[in-house]
Short mmCIF file of C-alpha atoms and ligand atoms in Angstrom, two decimals:
data_model
loop_
_atom_site.label_atom_id
_atom_site.label_comp_id
_atom_site.label_asym_id
_atom_site.label_seq_id
_atom_site.Cartn_x
_atom_site.Cartn_y
_atom_site.Cartn_z
CA MET A 1 -30.24 46.57 -39.75
CA LEU A 2 -30.99 43.71 -37.92
CA ASN A 3 -30.71 39.91 -38.70
CA LYS A 4 -32.07 36.73 -37.54
CA GLU A 5 -28.74 36.63 -35.36
CA GLY A 6 -29.84 39.87 -34.15
CA ILE A 7 -25.94 41.21 -35.33
CA SER A 8 -26.60 44.65 -36.46
CA LEU A 9 -25.12 45.98 -39.77
CA ASP A 10 -25.35 49.68 -39.05
CA LYS A 11 -26.67 50.49 -43.78
CA ARG A 12 -23.47 53.30 -43.56
CA LYS A 13 -20.86 50.69 -42.33
CA VAL A 14 -22.85 47.90 -45.22
CA ASP A 15 -21.77 50.70 -47.89
CA SER A 16 -17.97 51.02 -47.10
CA VAL A 17 -17.87 47.61 -46.37
CA SER A 18 -15.51 45.22 -48.46
CA TYR A 19 -16.40 41.45 -48.34
CA ILE A 20 -13.31 39.18 -48.57
CA ALA A 21 -14.28 35.10 -49.44
CA VAL A 22 -12.48 32.40 -47.75
CA ASP A 23 -12.23 29.06 -50.61
CA ILE A 24 -11.02 26.40 -49.54
CA GLY A 25 -10.54 23.19 -52.12
CA ALA A 26 -8.93 20.06 -51.79
CA SER A 27 -5.91 21.40 -53.38
CA SER A 28 -5.54 24.60 -52.24
CA GLY A 29 -6.78 27.63 -50.40
CA ARG A 30 -7.44 31.81 -51.35
CA LEU A 31 -8.97 34.86 -49.88
CA ILE A 32 -10.05 36.81 -52.10
CA LEU A 33 -11.14 40.41 -52.12
CA GLY A 34 -14.71 41.44 -53.47
CA GLU A 35 -16.16 45.14 -54.34
CA ILE A 36 -18.36 46.37 -56.60
CA ASN A 37 -17.17 49.39 -58.17
CA ASN A 38 -18.82 51.10 -61.49
CA GLY A 39 -21.64 48.51 -61.55
CA LYS A 40 -18.77 45.99 -61.75
CA LEU A 41 -17.76 43.24 -59.61
CA GLU A 42 -14.20 43.71 -59.15
CA MET A 43 -11.65 41.03 -56.69
CA GLN A 44 -8.03 41.12 -56.09
CA GLU A 45 -6.48 38.46 -54.58
CA ILE A 46 -5.13 38.50 -50.76
CA SER A 47 -3.03 35.36 -50.36
CA ARG A 48 -3.58 31.56 -51.65
CA PHE A 49 -2.26 29.07 -50.08
CA ALA A 50 -1.79 25.09 -50.45
CA ASN A 51 -4.21 22.56 -48.98
CA GLY A 52 -3.75 18.57 -48.87
CA PHE A 53 -4.08 15.36 -46.67
CA THR A 54 -0.97 13.49 -45.55
CA ASN A 55 -0.30 10.22 -43.90
CA GLN A 56 0.05 9.91 -40.50
CA ASN A 57 0.59 5.96 -39.35
CA GLY A 58 -1.66 4.97 -41.92
CA THR A 59 -4.88 7.83 -41.72
CA SER A 60 -5.09 10.96 -44.00
CA PHE A 61 -6.18 13.40 -42.28
CA TRP A 62 -5.76 17.49 -43.16
CA ASP A 63 -4.33 20.06 -41.58
CA VAL A 64 -7.05 22.52 -39.69
CA ASP A 65 -4.64 23.98 -38.12
CA HIS A 66 -3.32 25.43 -40.56
CA LEU A 67 -6.29 26.39 -42.61
CA LEU A 68 -6.92 28.96 -39.73
CA ASN A 69 -3.11 30.47 -39.29
CA GLN A 70 -3.75 30.52 -43.21
CA ILE A 71 -6.95 32.75 -43.02
CA LEU A 72 -5.42 34.55 -39.73
CA LEU A 73 -2.44 35.55 -41.75
CA GLY A 74 -5.25 36.63 -45.15
CA LEU A 75 -7.28 38.73 -43.25
CA GLN A 76 -4.47 39.83 -40.98
CA LYS A 77 -2.99 41.38 -45.00
CA ALA A 78 -6.28 42.38 -45.72
CA LYS A 79 -5.67 44.87 -43.03
CA SER A 80 -2.70 46.14 -43.39
CA MET A 81 -3.85 46.66 -47.18
CA GLY A 82 -6.21 49.60 -45.41
CA TYR A 83 -9.20 47.00 -45.23
CA GLU A 84 -10.39 47.68 -41.72
CA HIS A 85 -14.37 46.37 -41.49
CA CYS A 86 -15.01 43.56 -43.73
CA THR A 87 -17.54 40.87 -43.51
CA VAL A 88 -15.77 37.33 -44.49
CA GLY A 89 -17.05 34.22 -45.90
CA ILE A 90 -15.71 30.38 -45.64
CA ASP A 91 -16.24 27.81 -47.71
CA THR A 92 -14.63 24.51 -48.30
CA TRP A 93 -15.15 20.50 -49.41
CA ALA A 94 -17.14 18.61 -47.92
CA VAL A 95 -18.55 16.31 -46.23
CA ASP A 96 -15.25 16.19 -43.96
CA TYR A 97 -15.66 17.09 -40.20
CA VAL A 98 -13.88 17.54 -37.01
CA LEU A 99 -15.19 16.85 -33.31
CA VAL A 100 -15.79 19.15 -30.83
CA GLY A 101 -15.66 18.06 -27.07
CA SER A 102 -17.99 19.82 -23.94
CA ASN A 103 -14.80 21.89 -23.44
CA GLY A 104 -15.46 23.40 -27.00
CA LYS A 105 -12.33 22.30 -28.26
CA ARG A 106 -11.15 19.67 -30.67
CA LEU A 107 -10.91 16.15 -29.85
CA ARG A 108 -8.47 15.14 -32.96
CA GLU A 109 -7.36 15.86 -36.00
CA ALA A 110 -9.94 16.01 -39.13
CA VAL A 111 -9.83 12.68 -41.03
CA SER A 112 -9.61 12.82 -44.93
CA TYR A 113 -12.60 11.80 -46.97
CA ARG A 114 -10.18 10.11 -48.83
CA ASP A 115 -9.25 8.04 -45.73
CA ALA A 116 -9.30 4.13 -47.38
CA ARG A 117 -11.48 3.72 -43.98
CA THR A 118 -15.15 3.52 -45.11
CA LYS A 119 -13.65 1.41 -48.19
CA GLN A 120 -15.86 -1.23 -47.46
CA THR A 121 -18.65 0.80 -45.43
CA ILE A 122 -21.80 1.78 -47.80
CA GLN A 123 -21.92 -2.60 -48.26
CA LYS A 124 -21.85 -2.75 -43.73
CA MET A 125 -24.51 -0.21 -43.92
CA GLU A 126 -26.85 -2.28 -46.79
CA LYS A 127 -27.51 -4.91 -44.23
CA PHE A 128 -29.62 -3.32 -42.60
CA ILE A 129 -30.94 -0.29 -43.98
CA PRO A 130 -31.63 -0.75 -47.98
CA LYS A 131 -29.49 1.87 -50.23
CA LYS A 132 -32.76 2.57 -52.06
CA THR A 133 -34.59 3.48 -48.99
CA ILE A 134 -31.52 6.27 -47.81
CA TYR A 135 -31.31 7.80 -51.04
CA GLU A 136 -35.32 8.47 -51.09
CA LYS A 137 -35.02 9.95 -47.68
CA THR A 138 -31.59 11.39 -48.82
CA GLY A 139 -31.82 12.59 -52.52
CA ILE A 140 -27.80 12.03 -51.71
CA GLN A 141 -25.15 9.90 -54.23
CA PHE A 142 -23.91 7.31 -52.56
CA GLN A 143 -19.84 8.11 -51.84
CA PRO A 144 -18.18 5.63 -49.77
CA PHE A 145 -16.58 9.19 -48.04
CA ASN A 146 -19.98 10.40 -47.01
CA THR A 147 -20.33 11.47 -43.62
CA ILE A 148 -22.94 9.25 -43.19
CA TYR A 149 -20.10 6.38 -43.44
CA GLN A 150 -17.33 8.25 -41.61
CA LEU A 151 -19.58 8.07 -38.43
CA TYR A 152 -20.17 5.18 -38.53
CA GLU A 153 -16.35 4.22 -39.11
CA GLU A 154 -15.98 6.74 -36.03
CA ASP A 155 -13.89 5.82 -32.82
CA LYS A 156 -16.82 5.19 -30.63
CA LYS A 157 -15.31 6.52 -27.37
CA LEU A 158 -14.17 9.86 -29.44
CA LEU A 159 -17.93 10.24 -30.41
CA ASP A 160 -19.66 9.66 -27.05
CA GLU A 161 -17.34 12.26 -25.57
CA THR A 162 -18.68 14.62 -29.21
CA ASP A 163 -20.50 17.56 -27.77
CA LYS A 164 -20.49 18.68 -31.82
CA ILE A 165 -19.61 17.25 -34.41
CA LEU A 166 -18.87 20.68 -37.07
CA LEU A 167 -17.96 20.25 -40.98
CA ILE A 168 -14.90 22.12 -41.32
CA PRO A 169 -16.13 25.22 -42.76
CA ASP A 170 -18.41 25.19 -39.51
CA TYR A 171 -15.25 24.67 -37.58
CA LEU A 172 -13.18 27.48 -38.64
CA GLY A 173 -15.90 29.56 -38.52
CA TYR A 174 -17.11 28.13 -35.35
CA CYS A 175 -12.96 29.18 -34.94
CA LEU A 176 -13.21 33.03 -35.56
CA THR A 177 -16.74 33.19 -34.12
CA GLY A 178 -17.17 31.02 -30.80
CA VAL A 179 -21.19 30.41 -32.65
CA ALA A 180 -21.51 26.85 -34.37
CA VAL A 181 -23.98 25.92 -36.86
CA THR A 182 -24.80 23.06 -39.50
CA GLU A 183 -24.82 25.45 -42.65
CA GLU A 184 -27.57 23.22 -45.38
CA THR A 185 -25.73 23.55 -48.56
CA ASN A 186 -22.89 21.27 -46.68
CA GLY A 187 -25.01 19.25 -45.01
CA SER A 188 -27.29 17.66 -47.32
CA THR A 189 -23.67 16.19 -48.10
CA THR A 190 -23.32 14.11 -44.81
CA GLN A 191 -26.29 11.86 -46.84
CA LEU A 192 -28.08 12.73 -43.23
CA LEU A 193 -31.17 15.39 -44.00
CA ASN A 194 -33.50 14.39 -44.75
CA ILE A 195 -34.91 15.97 -48.37
CA HIS A 196 -38.60 16.00 -47.37
CA LYS A 197 -38.76 17.12 -43.85
CA HIS A 198 -36.12 19.55 -44.57
CA ASP A 199 -34.20 17.66 -41.41
CA PHE A 200 -31.88 15.87 -39.89
CA ASP A 201 -33.34 11.66 -40.60
CA GLU A 202 -33.06 10.70 -37.55
CA GLU A 203 -33.13 7.29 -38.18
CA LEU A 204 -30.83 7.73 -40.11
CA LEU A 205 -28.62 9.67 -37.12
CA GLY A 206 -30.39 6.34 -34.78
CA LEU A 207 -28.26 3.34 -37.29
CA ILE A 208 -24.94 5.15 -36.51
CA GLY A 209 -25.37 6.24 -33.12
CA VAL A 210 -25.34 9.62 -33.43
CA LYS A 211 -27.91 12.29 -31.28
CA LYS A 212 -29.66 14.75 -33.38
CA SER A 213 -27.52 17.43 -30.31
CA GLN A 214 -24.08 16.08 -31.62
CA PHE A 215 -25.53 18.31 -34.81
CA ALA A 216 -24.95 22.23 -34.17
CA LYS A 217 -28.65 23.56 -35.40
CA LEU A 218 -28.94 23.69 -38.76
CA THR A 219 -28.51 27.60 -40.49
CA GLU A 220 -29.83 28.20 -44.58
CA PRO A 221 -26.53 30.03 -45.99
CA GLY A 222 -26.81 33.66 -46.05
CA THR A 223 -27.08 34.76 -42.67
CA ILE A 224 -24.63 36.35 -40.34
CA LEU A 225 -22.91 34.35 -37.84
CA GLY A 226 -21.15 36.71 -35.66
CA LEU A 227 -18.44 38.78 -34.86
CA LEU A 228 -14.48 37.65 -35.64
CA LYS A 229 -13.10 37.27 -31.68
CA LYS A 230 -10.16 39.43 -32.38
CA ASP A 231 -8.89 39.46 -28.74
CA TRP A 232 -8.73 35.23 -29.21
CA PHE A 233 -5.96 35.98 -31.35
CA PRO A 234 -3.71 38.91 -30.26
CA GLU A 235 -1.04 38.22 -32.43
CA PHE A 236 -2.65 39.16 -35.41
CA ASP A 237 -3.25 42.60 -36.28
CA LEU A 238 -7.07 41.44 -37.58
CA PRO A 239 -10.26 43.41 -39.39
CA ASP A 240 -12.91 44.02 -37.79
CA ALA A 241 -14.82 42.06 -39.10
CA GLU A 242 -18.50 39.80 -39.28
CA ILE A 243 -18.40 36.45 -40.55
CA VAL A 244 -21.27 35.48 -42.64
CA THR A 245 -22.30 32.46 -42.97
CA VAL A 246 -21.98 31.54 -47.19
CA ALA A 247 -22.96 28.46 -49.17
CA THR A 248 -20.38 26.75 -47.39
CA HIS A 249 -19.99 23.60 -49.27
CA ASP A 250 -17.56 24.92 -52.13
CA THR A 251 -20.09 23.44 -54.86
CA ALA A 252 -22.67 25.38 -54.17
CA SER A 253 -20.78 28.51 -53.83
CA ALA A 254 -19.14 28.13 -57.18
CA VAL A 255 -23.02 27.53 -58.70
CA VAL A 256 -24.22 30.50 -56.53
CA GLY A 257 -20.97 32.39 -58.92
CA THR A 258 -22.11 30.34 -62.31
CA PRO A 259 -22.63 33.26 -64.81
CA GLY A 260 -25.99 31.00 -66.10
CA GLU A 261 -28.52 33.29 -67.54
CA GLY A 262 -32.46 31.66 -68.00
CA GLU A 263 -33.06 28.31 -68.82
CA ASN A 264 -31.33 25.09 -70.09
CA TRP A 265 -27.71 25.73 -69.20
CA ALA A 266 -25.68 23.43 -66.87
CA TYR A 267 -22.48 23.39 -64.45
CA LEU A 268 -19.29 21.62 -64.37
CA SER A 269 -17.20 23.38 -61.40
CA SER A 270 -13.60 21.90 -62.75
CA GLY A 271 -11.10 21.44 -59.58
CA THR A 272 -10.32 18.78 -57.62
CA TRP A 273 -13.56 17.11 -58.22
CA SER A 274 -15.29 17.88 -61.55
CA LEU A 275 -19.08 18.13 -60.24
CA LEU A 276 -21.53 18.36 -63.53
CA GLY A 277 -24.89 19.23 -62.48
CA ILE A 278 -28.08 21.61 -62.80
CA GLU A 279 -29.98 24.16 -60.82
CA THR A 280 -34.08 22.75 -59.53
CA ASP A 281 -36.35 23.60 -57.73
CA ILE A 282 -37.09 19.79 -56.81
CA PRO A 283 -35.21 17.20 -55.80
CA VAL A 284 -35.13 14.07 -58.24
CA VAL A 285 -34.65 10.68 -56.43
CA SER A 286 -35.72 8.30 -59.42
CA ARG A 287 -34.70 5.09 -60.30
CA GLN A 288 -32.11 5.67 -63.19
CA ALA A 289 -30.45 8.72 -60.95
CA LEU A 290 -30.27 6.87 -58.34
CA GLU A 291 -28.69 3.73 -60.52
CA GLU A 292 -26.76 6.30 -62.34
CA ASN A 293 -25.20 8.24 -59.03
CA TYR A 294 -27.21 11.58 -59.19
CA THR A 295 -26.80 13.81 -55.78
CA ASN A 296 -29.46 16.38 -54.47
CA GLU A 297 -27.26 18.11 -52.76
CA TRP A 298 -29.20 21.81 -50.94
CA GLY A 299 -28.27 24.55 -52.98
CA ALA A 300 -28.36 28.81 -51.89
CA PHE A 301 -31.51 29.87 -52.09
CA LYS A 302 -33.81 26.62 -51.51
CA THR A 303 -32.53 25.05 -54.68
CA ILE A 304 -31.51 21.80 -55.53
CA ARG A 305 -27.89 20.82 -56.82
CA PHE A 306 -28.84 18.11 -58.94
CA LEU A 307 -25.21 16.71 -59.66
CA LYS A 308 -22.76 13.82 -60.85
CA ASN A 309 -19.82 13.70 -59.45
CA ILE A 310 -16.66 12.96 -61.53
CA MET A 311 -13.13 12.08 -60.72
CA GLY A 312 -12.09 15.76 -61.92
CA MET A 313 -8.58 17.22 -61.25
CA TRP A 314 -7.00 14.90 -58.84
CA LEU A 315 -5.92 12.84 -61.22
CA ILE A 316 -3.91 14.95 -62.68
CA GLN A 317 -2.40 16.40 -59.61
CA GLU A 318 -1.89 12.86 -58.78
CA VAL A 319 0.16 11.96 -61.70
CA ARG A 320 1.48 15.57 -61.24
CA ARG A 321 3.01 14.94 -57.35
CA ILE A 322 4.94 11.18 -59.02
CA LEU A 323 6.30 12.47 -62.19
CA PRO A 324 9.68 12.68 -61.63
CA LYS A 325 9.78 16.58 -63.32
CA ASN A 326 7.45 19.20 -62.37
CA TYR A 327 5.05 19.92 -64.46
CA THR A 328 3.26 22.99 -64.71
CA PHE A 329 -0.56 22.08 -65.50
CA PRO A 330 -0.30 24.35 -69.05
CA GLU A 331 2.83 22.63 -69.82
CA PHE A 332 0.19 19.19 -69.15
CA VAL A 333 -2.01 20.25 -71.47
CA GLU A 334 0.33 21.41 -74.29
CA GLU A 335 2.42 17.72 -74.03
CA ALA A 336 -1.32 16.12 -74.12
CA LYS A 337 -1.71 18.09 -77.43
CA LYS A 338 1.08 16.99 -78.67
CA VAL A 339 0.15 13.16 -78.63
CA SER A 340 -2.78 13.02 -81.58
CA GLY A 341 -5.46 11.18 -81.26
CA PHE A 342 -8.05 9.45 -77.90
CA LYS A 343 -5.86 6.63 -77.24
CA GLN A 344 -7.68 4.67 -74.41
CA VAL A 345 -10.79 4.32 -72.28
CA VAL A 346 -10.47 4.52 -68.75
CA ASN A 347 -13.26 4.60 -66.44
CA PHE A 348 -12.17 6.92 -63.76
CA ASN A 349 -15.21 6.67 -62.17
CA ASP A 350 -13.54 3.70 -60.79
CA GLU A 351 -13.44 3.70 -56.71
CA ARG A 352 -9.36 3.15 -57.65
CA PHE A 353 -8.53 5.90 -58.88
CA LEU A 354 -9.95 8.14 -55.37
CA ASN A 355 -6.93 7.62 -53.06
CA PRO A 356 -4.19 5.03 -55.14
CA GLU A 357 -0.64 5.29 -53.78
CA ASN A 358 0.58 6.48 -57.34
CA MET A 359 -1.77 7.07 -59.82
CA VAL A 360 0.76 7.11 -62.98
CA GLU A 361 0.62 3.17 -62.36
CA GLU A 362 -2.75 2.31 -61.03
CA ILE A 363 -3.41 4.28 -64.46
CA GLN A 364 -0.80 2.33 -66.37
CA GLN A 365 -2.37 -0.36 -64.87
CA TYR A 366 -5.81 -0.17 -65.48
CA CYS A 367 -4.10 -0.58 -69.51
CA ARG A 368 -2.91 -3.40 -69.02
CA GLU A 369 -5.30 -5.40 -67.85
CA THR A 370 -8.06 -4.23 -70.17
CA ASN A 371 -5.20 -4.79 -73.38
CA GLN A 372 -4.88 -1.11 -74.19
CA VAL A 373 -2.10 1.33 -75.10
CA VAL A 374 -0.07 1.68 -71.85
CA PRO A 375 0.29 5.66 -71.55
CA GLU A 376 3.90 6.61 -70.43
CA SER A 377 5.37 10.23 -71.18
CA ALA A 378 3.20 13.07 -69.37
CA GLY A 379 1.84 13.81 -72.38
CA GLU A 380 0.53 10.58 -73.21
CA LEU A 381 -1.03 10.47 -69.27
CA ALA A 382 -2.61 13.96 -69.52
CA ASN A 383 -3.76 12.89 -72.88
CA CYS A 384 -5.74 9.78 -71.49
CA ILE A 385 -7.21 11.63 -68.61
CA TYR A 386 -8.51 14.70 -70.39
CA ASN A 387 -10.17 12.75 -73.58
CA ASN A 388 -11.37 10.27 -70.40
CA LEU A 389 -12.87 13.28 -69.13
CA ALA A 390 -14.36 15.23 -71.69
CA ILE A 391 -16.69 11.89 -72.41
CA LEU A 392 -17.50 10.97 -68.57
CA TYR A 393 -18.59 15.12 -68.82
CA SER A 394 -20.21 14.14 -72.71
CA ILE A 395 -22.46 11.06 -70.54
CA ALA A 396 -23.36 13.37 -67.80
CA LEU A 397 -24.91 16.28 -69.60
CA ASP A 398 -26.82 13.32 -71.68
CA GLU A 399 -27.87 11.79 -68.74
CA LEU A 400 -29.21 14.95 -67.13
CA GLU A 401 -31.43 15.44 -69.62
CA GLN A 402 -32.71 11.71 -69.83
CA ILE A 403 -32.90 11.99 -66.51
CA THR A 404 -34.73 15.49 -66.03
CA GLY A 405 -36.90 16.15 -69.27
CA ASN A 406 -34.78 19.57 -68.87
CA LYS A 407 -32.89 20.30 -72.32
CA ILE A 408 -29.31 20.74 -71.79
CA ASP A 409 -27.64 23.42 -74.67
CA ARG A 410 -24.65 25.16 -73.14
CA LEU A 411 -22.03 24.10 -70.41
CA HIS A 412 -21.21 26.68 -68.12
CA ILE A 413 -17.50 25.05 -67.03
CA VAL A 414 -16.16 27.10 -63.87
CA GLY A 415 -12.90 27.00 -61.58
CA GLY A 416 -9.36 26.20 -62.12
CA GLY A 417 -10.12 23.07 -64.70
CA SER A 418 -12.11 26.30 -66.89
CA ASN A 419 -8.59 27.98 -67.25
CA ASN A 420 -7.93 24.10 -69.38
CA GLU A 421 -8.85 25.85 -72.96
CA TRP A 422 -7.92 22.41 -74.90
CA LEU A 423 -10.63 20.24 -72.49
CA ASN A 424 -12.85 23.06 -72.85
CA GLN A 425 -13.02 22.18 -76.89
CA LEU A 426 -13.01 18.51 -76.29
CA THR A 427 -16.10 19.12 -74.08
CA ALA A 428 -17.39 21.02 -76.66
CA ASP A 429 -16.87 18.68 -79.35
CA LEU A 430 -18.01 15.39 -77.35
CA SER A 431 -20.74 17.39 -75.93
CA GLY A 432 -21.97 18.45 -78.93
CA ARG A 433 -23.01 21.33 -76.76
CA ASN A 434 -21.80 25.16 -76.54
CA VAL A 435 -18.99 25.74 -73.56
CA TYR A 436 -18.76 28.95 -71.80
CA ALA A 437 -15.41 28.96 -69.54
CA GLY A 438 -15.21 30.98 -66.58
CA PRO A 439 -15.26 32.92 -63.79
CA GLY A 440 -11.82 30.10 -63.05
CA GLU A 441 -12.76 31.33 -59.39
CA ALA A 442 -16.05 30.99 -59.31
CA THR A 443 -16.84 29.42 -56.15
CA ALA A 444 -14.90 32.71 -54.25
CA VAL A 445 -16.99 34.65 -56.90
CA GLY A 446 -20.49 32.80 -55.43
CA ASN A 447 -18.88 33.36 -51.77
CA LEU A 448 -18.66 36.86 -52.59
CA LEU A 449 -22.35 37.28 -54.43
CA MET A 450 -23.81 35.43 -50.70
CA GLN A 451 -21.84 38.02 -47.99
CA MET A 452 -23.40 41.49 -50.64
CA ILE A 453 -26.71 39.36 -50.52
CA ALA A 454 -27.06 39.02 -47.85
CA THR A 455 -25.81 42.25 -46.61
CA GLY A 456 -28.12 44.11 -48.06
CA ARG A 457 -25.56 45.02 -51.56
CA LEU A 458 -27.18 43.15 -54.18
CA LYS A 459 -31.42 42.42 -54.32
CA ASP A 460 -31.14 38.37 -55.54
CA LEU A 461 -29.20 36.09 -57.35
CA LYS A 462 -30.39 36.95 -60.52
CA GLU A 463 -29.19 40.53 -60.19
CA ALA A 464 -25.98 38.69 -58.65
CA ARG A 465 -25.50 36.76 -61.64
CA ALA A 466 -26.41 39.51 -63.85
CA LEU A 467 -23.46 41.42 -62.65
CA VAL A 468 -21.08 38.78 -62.73
CA ARG A 469 -21.53 38.72 -66.44
CA GLU A 470 -21.21 42.17 -67.01
CA SER A 471 -17.69 41.78 -64.97
CA ILE A 472 -15.64 38.50 -66.25
CA ASP A 473 -15.61 38.28 -70.22
CA LEU A 474 -16.79 35.25 -70.68
CA LYS A 475 -14.89 32.30 -73.12
CA MET A 476 -17.49 30.70 -75.33
CA TYR A 477 -16.40 27.39 -77.48
CA ARG A 478 -18.56 26.37 -80.17
CA PRO A 479 -18.75 22.48 -80.69
CA LYS A 480 -16.96 20.68 -83.97
CA VAL A 481 -19.00 18.85 -86.46
CA ILE A 482 -17.87 15.06 -84.29
CA ASP A 483 -19.07 11.72 -84.32
CA ARG A 484 -19.79 12.32 -80.60
CA LYS A 485 -22.58 9.94 -80.56
CA THR A 486 -20.50 7.36 -82.08
CA ILE A 487 -17.48 7.88 -80.04
CA VAL A 488 -19.33 8.19 -76.80
CA LEU A 489 -21.41 4.31 -77.54
CA LYS A 490 -17.87 3.26 -78.88
CA TYR A 491 -17.01 4.42 -74.84
CA LYS A 492 -20.02 3.29 -73.24
CA LYS A 493 -19.40 -0.30 -74.57
CA ALA A 494 -15.65 -0.52 -73.50
CA VAL A 495 -16.50 0.19 -70.27
CA ASN A 496 -19.80 -2.57 -70.07
CA SER A 497 -17.64 -4.68 -71.23
CA MET A 498 -14.46 -3.75 -68.69
CA MET A 499 -16.66 -3.67 -65.62
CA ALA A 500 -17.88 -7.67 -67.54
CA ALA A 501 -15.21 -8.87 -67.34
CA LYS A 502 -14.20 -7.61 -63.89
N1 LIG B 601 -3.35 26.96 -67.14
C1 LIG B 601 -4.72 26.04 -66.23
N2 LIG B 601 -4.02 24.74 -67.26
C2 LIG B 601 -4.94 23.82 -67.30
N3 LIG B 601 -5.10 22.94 -65.89
C3 LIG B 601 -5.31 24.60 -64.67
C4 LIG B 601 -5.06 25.91 -65.42
N4 LIG B 601 -5.55 26.78 -63.85
C5 LIG B 601 -5.55 26.04 -63.05
N5 LIG B 601 -6.04 24.25 -63.90
C6 LIG B 601 -6.44 22.98 -63.12
O1 LIG B 601 -6.27 23.32 -62.24
C7 LIG B 601 -6.84 22.56 -60.58
C8 LIG B 601 -7.70 23.04 -59.62
O2 LIG B 601 -8.79 23.98 -59.68
P1 LIG B 601 -8.84 24.37 -58.06
O3 LIG B 601 -10.94 24.72 -58.93
O4 LIG B 601 -8.26 25.81 -57.82
O5 LIG B 601 -9.40 23.71 -57.27
P2 LIG B 601 -9.91 23.15 -55.90
O6 LIG B 601 -11.05 23.95 -55.50
O7 LIG B 601 -10.47 21.32 -55.65
O8 LIG B 601 -8.87 23.12 -55.33
C9 LIG B 601 -5.65 21.88 -61.03
O9 LIG B 601 -5.75 20.59 -60.22
C10 LIG B 601 -5.83 21.92 -62.79
O10 LIG B 601 -6.01 21.12 -62.66
C1 LIG B 602 -16.10 15.33 -51.57
C2 LIG B 602 -17.03 15.98 -52.15
O1 LIG B 602 -17.60 15.40 -53.17
C3 LIG B 602 -15.90 16.96 -52.14
O2 LIG B 602 -16.25 17.85 -51.37
C4 LIG B 602 -17.48 17.79 -53.62
O3 LIG B 602 -17.89 17.96 -53.20
C5 LIG B 602 -16.05 19.75 -53.88
O4 LIG B 602 -16.81 20.29 -53.04
C6 LIG B 602 -15.10 19.22 -53.88
O5 LIG B 602 -14.46 20.89 -54.24
P1 LIG B 602 -13.00 21.30 -54.86
O6 LIG B 602 -13.09 22.78 -54.94
O7 LIG B 602 -12.00 20.28 -54.27
O8 LIG B 602 -13.08 19.93 -56.48
MG1 LIG B 603 -12.64 24.40 -55.55
#
C-alpha cells in the first residue's frame, strides 16, 4: 500500500502494527499506546512528562530538546514493552515555531506564545492592514501570540538566516525523520493561511518580511511523514516506526477524538486552554464572529473548527504554582465546593490573565479594582475561577448558536478538565444543556484515530468516533433548573460596566 510520499506500508505489517500518540500540551506531555481489540479502542499510557516554559534573560522559552528526549525515551520504553513496530503521531500546542538554518540546525530556542514581545503587535500591524482584512483572508481570531505577530517581532537577522520556519510538532517530526512539512490544522493557527485559497497568503507574508519558501509545504493530516531515523539516535534502543502526520494542532486532534454523533453538538477541549466550538464544513467570518473573536481553525478531513479560546485551566495551574501549599486539582475542586455560591464576576478572557507574574495577586487586584469581595483561600480562588469559566462557556455556547444559526443542545467536554465533575455540572446548569464528559485524553485518542485511518485500520471519522463511543463510558450531566438567563445577563452587564470603567 503506497501513500502520497511513496512510503510502502506492508498490509501485513499494518495489521500487526501498534499506534503511539505523542500529545504535548502546554502543561504536560504523554505517550499513549493504542490498539483495537475485540471492537474496542484500548489505550495504555507509556510515559508522561511535564512541559512548560522558562524565562531566560527576559524571554520565555520552551525546552524543545527536553520534549524530543522525552519522545525518544517513551519510544524506547515502548520497545522494551515488546512493541517492535509502530506508527507514531505527534501533536502539540499551536502557534509556536522553531527557526531552522540552511544547515538543518535550530538557530535558537523556541519562544513561548506567552512571551511579552507581542503585547502591542496587533495594534502595530493595524497601522498598515485593517484587522477586518486579515480576518476576511484567514478567518483566524486575534490573539497577540499568533505566529504572524511573533514573526513580525522576530529578530530580523535570525529570520534572514532562516531556511525553514517549522511549527513545534512539525519540527519534532523533522528531528525524527528529516522530512519538513507544515501540517495544515496547526498551520492555520499562524494566521498566515488564506482560508479561501487554501494556501499561504502572500500579502500577509510580505507584511512580516517572510518568504513563502521559508515555510515547508502545506500537508493534510493523515499522511505518512517518513521513517524514524533510528541510526540518528544510537543511544536509544528504538522500535521500527513510521511517523504519521496527524492533526498536529492538539486541539484539532482533540476534536477528532471527541465522540460527538450527528448534529447539534459542541466540543470543549478543556486543558491549559478551554477551546469551545463546533465542527463545520464552511468558515464563518461574519461581523459578529469578528467582534466576538471566534476563529476558523482548519480541522481534519477538510472541516473547520469554529471555536473560541477561553482562558482555561492555565488559571488554576498558575494559582497552584503560586500558593505555598501544593494542592492537587481534585483538592482545589473540593475546597471550591465548600465556598457557597458565586462570589466574583471576573472576565478571565482579559489579556491581563495571559501571563501575569502572580496569578493570585492579579485575580485579587482585579476584584479590588471592581469593588468585589477579594478571594483569599485556595477554595475561594478555585471557586472564582471555576464559576466564571462555567459562565464563559455558557455565553460562548449561546454566541455560537447566534453566529452560526446552528442549534447546540449538548456539549462534549474532553481533556484533563473533563475530570472536574463539579465544573461539568456547573457548566450544564449555567448553559442549560446536557454535558458529556470524556475522554480525558481526547487529544491522544484523536491522534491515534488519525493514524488508524491513515493506515487503513479504520475507514473514516464516523467509524472512528463510533469506536470511541463503544470504548469509553461517557458521563452525562443534566442541567438543573436554575435562572441561568438572569445569572448570565448579570455577568454580561457587570463585565461591560467594568470594561467601560477601564
Ligand atoms: N481530577 C481532576 N480534577 C480537576 N481538574 C483536573 C483533574 N485532572 C486534570 N484536571 C485539569 O486538567 C488540566 C490538564 O489538562 P490537560 O488536557 O492535560 O492539559 P494540557 O493538554 O494543556 O497539558 C489541569 O491543569 C487540571 O486543571
Ligand atoms: C496558543 C493556542 O491557542 C493554544 O495552543 C491552543 O490552541 C491549544 O492547542 C492549547 O492546547 P492545551 O492542550 O495546551 O490546552
Ligand atoms: Mg492538551
